[in-house]
Amino acid sequence: MGLTAAQIIAKADLKYPNARLESEKLYDINDLNKRLFREFKIPTADSFEVLAGQSAYPTGIDVEKFISVVIDGHEYRPKQLVASATYASRYFTNLGGFTILHPEPTTDGTMTVYYYGTPQVVSSPSDVPSLHEDYHMIFVYYLCQQAAEEQRDYDVSNVFITRYNDIEKEIMKEFQDPEVITITNESGW
């Protein structure tokens, strides 16, 4: 489940005691969370029920954030029209927050949409940042670094920056931009 904002703040205060307000620390957690999601394009997914005969589904996901769609275990990308022996050619488009499947499904099923996520706002100490729990210590080091810098304790600040950078490098390795997909066959237009 990961660390709550209160646990992150408590760990940071143990590592570098300071008089910063909880509201300032929550702001810093949110600021870092947003920056990491924007910088590393961290993927997430939502599932939707697919109904036979219905082609449009309200997903509310921005076009720029889409990665792919998986319907009953088969992955589709925009304008992917290459059929296989086991499933028919299908592609999807996104228009105004709706995902539109082409052709429309003939059976009920499940559609999972993969997209670049947007972090949830951490508004109370009981909230958990959206970043994967394996990387929650980055928030602790960031809060410590911010507190040390405010107190002009630059030597200690550099220690926390180094630890922060180590975790950021791990995040960078996991969430690198995906390969560019080249469409080789667009027959059927």
mmCIF file of C-alpha atoms in Angstrom:
data_model
loop_
_atom_site.group_PDB
_atom_site.id
_atom_site.type_symbol
_atom_site.label_atom_id
_atom_site.label_comp_id
_atom_site.label_asym_id
_atom_site.label_seq_id
_atom_site.Cartn_x
_atom_site.Cartn_y
_atom_site.Cartn_z
ATOM 1 C CA MET A 1 0.000 0.000 0.000
ATOM 2 C CA GLY A 2 2.855 2.394 0.570
ATOM 3 C CA LEU A 3 3.477 5.177 2.995
ATOM 4 C CA THR A 4 0.800 7.674 3.904
ATOM 5 C CA ALA A 5 1.671 11.364 3.839
ATOM 6 C CA ALA A 6 1.766 11.301 7.667
ATOM 7 C CA GLN A 7 4.289 8.426 7.621
ATOM 8 C CA ILE A 8 6.404 10.210 5.012
ATOM 9 C CA ILE A 9 6.407 13.386 7.096
ATOM 10 C CA ALA A 10 7.243 11.457 10.286
ATOM 11 C CA LYS A 11 10.193 9.687 8.617
ATOM 12 C CA ALA A 12 11.468 12.979 7.217
ATOM 13 C CA ASP A 13 11.181 14.657 10.615
ATOM 14 C CA LEU A 14 13.162 11.804 12.207
ATOM 15 C CA LYS A 15 15.911 12.096 9.611
ATOM 16 C CA TYR A 16 16.041 15.901 9.722
ATOM 17 C CA PRO A 17 14.042 17.577 12.533
ATOM 18 C CA ASN A 18 12.553 20.911 11.482
ATOM 19 C CA ALA A 19 9.793 23.389 12.224
ATOM 20 C CA ARG A 20 8.121 23.375 8.814
ATOM 21 C CA LEU A 21 4.323 23.254 8.831
ATOM 22 C CA GLU A 22 2.463 20.096 7.813
ATOM 23 C CA SER A 23 0.701 22.065 5.074
ATOM 24 C CA GLU A 24 4.084 23.017 3.562
ATOM 25 C CA LYS A 25 5.159 19.377 3.604
ATOM 26 C CA LEU A 26 1.909 18.222 1.969
ATOM 27 C CA TYR A 27 2.418 20.885 -0.694
ATOM 28 C CA ASP A 28 5.952 19.582 -1.349
ATOM 29 C CA ILE A 29 4.708 15.971 -1.576
ATOM 30 C CA ASN A 30 2.076 16.991 -4.149
ATOM 31 C CA ASP A 31 4.517 19.139 -6.072
ATOM 32 C CA LEU A 32 7.055 16.319 -6.337
ATOM 33 C CA ASN A 33 4.373 13.739 -7.176
ATOM 34 C CA LYS A 34 3.084 15.897 -10.066
ATOM 35 C CA ARG A 35 6.593 16.568 -11.339
ATOM 36 C CA LEU A 36 7.532 12.867 -11.327
ATOM 37 C CA PHE A 37 4.367 11.858 -13.199
ATOM 38 C CA ARG A 38 4.917 14.611 -15.761
ATOM 39 C CA GLU A 39 8.635 13.937 -16.209
ATOM 40 C CA PHE A 40 8.563 10.140 -16.366
ATOM 41 C CA LYS A 41 5.125 9.550 -17.933
ATOM 42 C CA ILE A 42 4.147 6.897 -15.423
ATOM 43 C CA PRO A 43 1.574 4.504 -16.903
ATOM 44 C CA THR A 44 -1.664 3.445 -15.245
ATOM 45 C CA ALA A 45 -4.759 1.504 -16.325
ATOM 46 C CA ASP A 46 -8.540 1.489 -15.945
ATOM 47 C CA SER A 47 -10.964 -1.249 -16.973
ATOM 48 C CA PHE A 48 -14.369 -0.795 -18.568
ATOM 49 C CA GLU A 49 -17.142 -3.197 -19.497
ATOM 50 C CA VAL A 50 -17.558 -3.654 -23.253
ATOM 51 C CA LEU A 51 -21.065 -4.358 -24.551
ATOM 52 C CA ALA A 52 -21.993 -6.049 -27.809
ATOM 53 C CA GLY A 53 -23.234 -3.480 -30.329
ATOM 54 C CA GLN A 54 -21.846 -0.439 -28.494
ATOM 55 C CA SER A 55 -18.801 1.288 -29.961
ATOM 56 C CA ALA A 56 -18.349 4.418 -27.752
ATOM 57 C CA TYR A 57 -17.280 4.295 -24.080
ATOM 58 C CA PRO A 58 -16.852 7.328 -21.796
ATOM 59 C CA THR A 59 -13.330 6.998 -20.404
ATOM 60 C CA GLY A 60 -12.533 10.649 -19.698
ATOM 61 C CA ILE A 61 -8.889 10.091 -20.674
ATOM 62 C CA ASP A 62 -7.038 12.729 -22.712
ATOM 63 C CA VAL A 63 -5.946 11.714 -26.203
ATOM 64 C CA GLU A 64 -2.322 12.640 -25.477
ATOM 65 C CA LYS A 65 -2.189 10.247 -22.527
ATOM 66 C CA PHE A 66 -3.350 7.078 -24.306
ATOM 67 C CA ILE A 67 -0.884 4.208 -24.699
ATOM 68 C CA SER A 68 -3.008 1.235 -25.753
ATOM 69 C CA VAL A 69 -6.274 -0.627 -25.290
ATOM 70 C CA VAL A 70 -6.568 -4.307 -24.338
ATOM 71 C CA ILE A 71 -9.854 -6.048 -25.099
ATOM 72 C CA ASP A 72 -10.234 -9.558 -23.730
ATOM 73 C CA GLY A 73 -6.475 -10.095 -23.683
ATOM 74 C CA HIS A 74 -5.662 -8.637 -27.127
ATOM 75 C CA GLU A 75 -3.765 -5.344 -27.324
ATOM 76 C CA TYR A 76 -4.783 -2.662 -29.819
ATOM 77 C CA ARG A 77 -3.039 0.577 -30.592
ATOM 78 C CA PRO A 78 -4.377 3.530 -32.569
ATOM 79 C CA LYS A 79 -4.934 2.543 -36.213
ATOM 80 C CA GLN A 80 -3.729 -1.013 -35.693
ATOM 81 C CA LEU A 81 -5.490 -2.838 -38.485
ATOM 82 C CA VAL A 82 -3.499 -6.037 -38.818
ATOM 83 C CA ALA A 83 -5.744 -9.019 -38.117
ATOM 84 C CA SER A 84 -4.446 -12.329 -36.856
ATOM 85 C CA ALA A 85 -5.744 -15.873 -37.125
ATOM 86 C CA THR A 86 -7.307 -15.648 -33.656
ATOM 87 C CA TYR A 87 -8.993 -12.231 -33.675
ATOM 88 C CA ALA A 88 -10.399 -9.703 -36.122
ATOM 89 C CA SER A 89 -8.760 -6.431 -37.033
ATOM 90 C CA ARG A 90 -9.718 -3.687 -34.607
ATOM 91 C CA TYR A 91 -8.533 -0.220 -33.743
ATOM 92 C CA PHE A 92 -9.677 2.579 -31.475
ATOM 93 C CA THR A 93 -9.860 6.341 -31.466
ATOM 94 C CA ASN A 94 -10.363 8.781 -28.662
ATOM 95 C CA LEU A 95 -12.674 11.727 -29.129
ATOM 96 C CA GLY A 96 -13.726 14.156 -26.409
ATOM 97 C CA GLY A 97 -13.108 11.745 -23.538
ATOM 98 C CA PHE A 98 -14.799 8.821 -25.309
ATOM 99 C CA THR A 99 -12.972 5.730 -26.545
ATOM 100 C CA ILE A 100 -14.499 4.538 -29.804
ATOM 101 C CA LEU A 101 -13.857 0.962 -30.955
ATOM 102 C CA HIS A 102 -13.848 0.044 -34.650
ATOM 103 C CA PRO A 103 -15.597 -2.165 -35.547
ATOM 104 C CA GLU A 104 -18.032 -2.216 -32.657
ATOM 105 C CA PRO A 105 -17.830 -5.307 -30.435
ATOM 106 C CA THR A 106 -20.052 -8.283 -31.223
ATOM 107 C CA THR A 107 -19.727 -9.831 -27.739
ATOM 108 C CA ASP A 108 -19.571 -8.509 -24.194
ATOM 109 C CA GLY A 109 -16.144 -8.302 -22.597
ATOM 110 C CA THR A 110 -13.644 -6.132 -20.773
ATOM 111 C CA MET A 111 -11.619 -3.232 -22.126
ATOM 112 C CA THR A 112 -8.527 -2.106 -20.232
ATOM 113 C CA VAL A 113 -7.163 1.285 -21.218
ATOM 114 C CA TYR A 114 -3.475 1.951 -20.527
ATOM 115 C CA TYR A 115 -2.512 5.602 -20.332
ATOM 116 C CA TYR A 116 -0.043 7.978 -18.759
ATOM 117 C CA GLY A 117 -1.381 8.716 -15.311
ATOM 118 C CA THR A 118 -2.060 11.894 -13.406
ATOM 119 C CA PRO A 119 -1.336 11.759 -9.679
ATOM 120 C CA GLN A 120 -4.111 12.134 -7.162
ATOM 121 C CA VAL A 121 -3.802 15.149 -4.886
ATOM 122 C CA VAL A 122 -2.607 14.363 -1.372
ATOM 123 C CA SER A 123 -4.879 16.581 0.720
ATOM 124 C CA SER A 124 -4.720 14.937 4.131
ATOM 125 C CA PRO A 125 -2.062 13.102 6.150
ATOM 126 C CA SER A 126 -3.912 9.783 5.649
ATOM 127 C CA ASP A 127 -3.628 9.977 1.831
ATOM 128 C CA VAL A 128 -1.074 7.852 -0.023
ATOM 129 C CA PRO A 129 0.847 9.393 -2.956
ATOM 130 C CA SER A 130 0.057 7.900 -6.377
ATOM 131 C CA LEU A 131 3.671 7.009 -7.106
ATOM 132 C CA HIS A 132 4.362 3.282 -6.676
ATOM 133 C CA GLU A 133 5.140 2.374 -3.079
ATOM 134 C CA ASP A 134 8.629 1.119 -3.973
ATOM 135 C CA TYR A 135 9.634 4.750 -4.511
ATOM 136 C CA HIS A 136 7.978 6.484 -1.548
ATOM 137 C CA MET A 137 11.303 7.183 0.152
ATOM 138 C CA ILE A 138 11.919 9.790 -2.554
ATOM 139 C CA PHE A 139 9.314 11.954 -0.775
ATOM 140 C CA VAL A 140 11.135 11.541 2.547
ATOM 141 C CA TYR A 141 14.470 12.630 1.059
ATOM 142 C CA TYR A 142 12.819 15.490 -0.792
ATOM 143 C CA LEU A 143 11.214 16.824 2.411
ATOM 144 C CA CYS A 144 14.536 16.502 4.253
ATOM 145 C CA GLN A 145 16.357 18.319 1.460
ATOM 146 C CA GLN A 146 13.775 21.130 1.454
ATOM 147 C CA ALA A 147 14.034 21.551 5.239
ATOM 148 C CA ALA A 148 17.855 21.520 5.180
ATOM 149 C CA GLU A 149 17.928 24.106 2.402
ATOM 150 C CA GLU A 150 15.530 26.391 4.293
ATOM 151 C CA GLN A 151 17.878 26.220 7.275
ATOM 152 C CA ARG A 152 20.849 26.871 4.965
ATOM 153 C CA ASP A 153 22.381 23.554 5.961
ATOM 154 C CA TYR A 154 23.751 22.937 2.468
ATOM 155 C CA ASP A 155 26.110 20.075 3.320
ATOM 156 C CA VAL A 156 23.249 18.019 4.749
ATOM 157 C CA SER A 157 20.999 19.129 1.882
ATOM 158 C CA ASN A 158 23.508 17.671 -0.594
ATOM 159 C CA VAL A 159 23.390 14.299 1.205
ATOM 160 C CA PHE A 160 19.612 14.180 0.818
ATOM 161 C CA ILE A 161 19.837 15.312 -2.810
ATOM 162 C CA THR A 162 22.189 12.408 -3.510
ATOM 163 C CA ARG A 163 19.755 9.899 -1.979
ATOM 164 C CA TYR A 164 16.874 11.530 -3.842
ATOM 165 C CA ASN A 165 18.800 11.299 -7.137
ATOM 166 C CA ASP A 166 19.499 7.582 -6.579
ATOM 167 C CA ILE A 167 15.773 6.838 -6.319
ATOM 168 C CA GLU A 168 14.999 9.114 -9.264
ATOM 169 C CA LYS A 169 17.445 7.091 -11.386
ATOM 170 C CA GLU A 170 15.572 3.895 -10.427
ATOM 171 C CA ILE A 171 12.290 5.521 -11.476
ATOM 172 C CA MET A 172 13.887 6.649 -14.729
ATOM 173 C CA LYS A 173 14.982 3.087 -15.535
ATOM 174 C CA GLU A 174 11.503 1.681 -14.931
ATOM 175 C CA PHE A 175 9.454 4.364 -16.657
ATOM 176 C CA GLN A 176 11.434 5.231 -19.777
ATOM 177 C CA ASP A 177 9.467 6.370 -22.797
ATOM 178 C CA PRO A 178 8.175 3.360 -24.755
ATOM 179 C CA GLU A 179 9.404 2.537 -28.241
ATOM 180 C CA VAL A 180 7.783 4.373 -31.093
ATOM 181 C CA ILE A 181 5.349 2.044 -32.870
ATOM 182 C CA THR A 182 5.575 1.974 -36.666
ATOM 183 C CA ILE A 183 2.403 0.937 -38.448
ATOM 184 C CA THR A 184 3.388 -1.406 -41.246
ATOM 185 C CA ASN A 185 -0.022 -2.398 -42.600
ATOM 186 C CA GLU A 186 -3.059 -0.141 -42.854
ATOM 187 C CA SER A 187 -5.108 -2.245 -45.227
ATOM 188 C CA GLY A 188 -8.840 -1.991 -44.775
ATOM 189 C CA TRP A 189 -9.191 1.794 -44.928
#
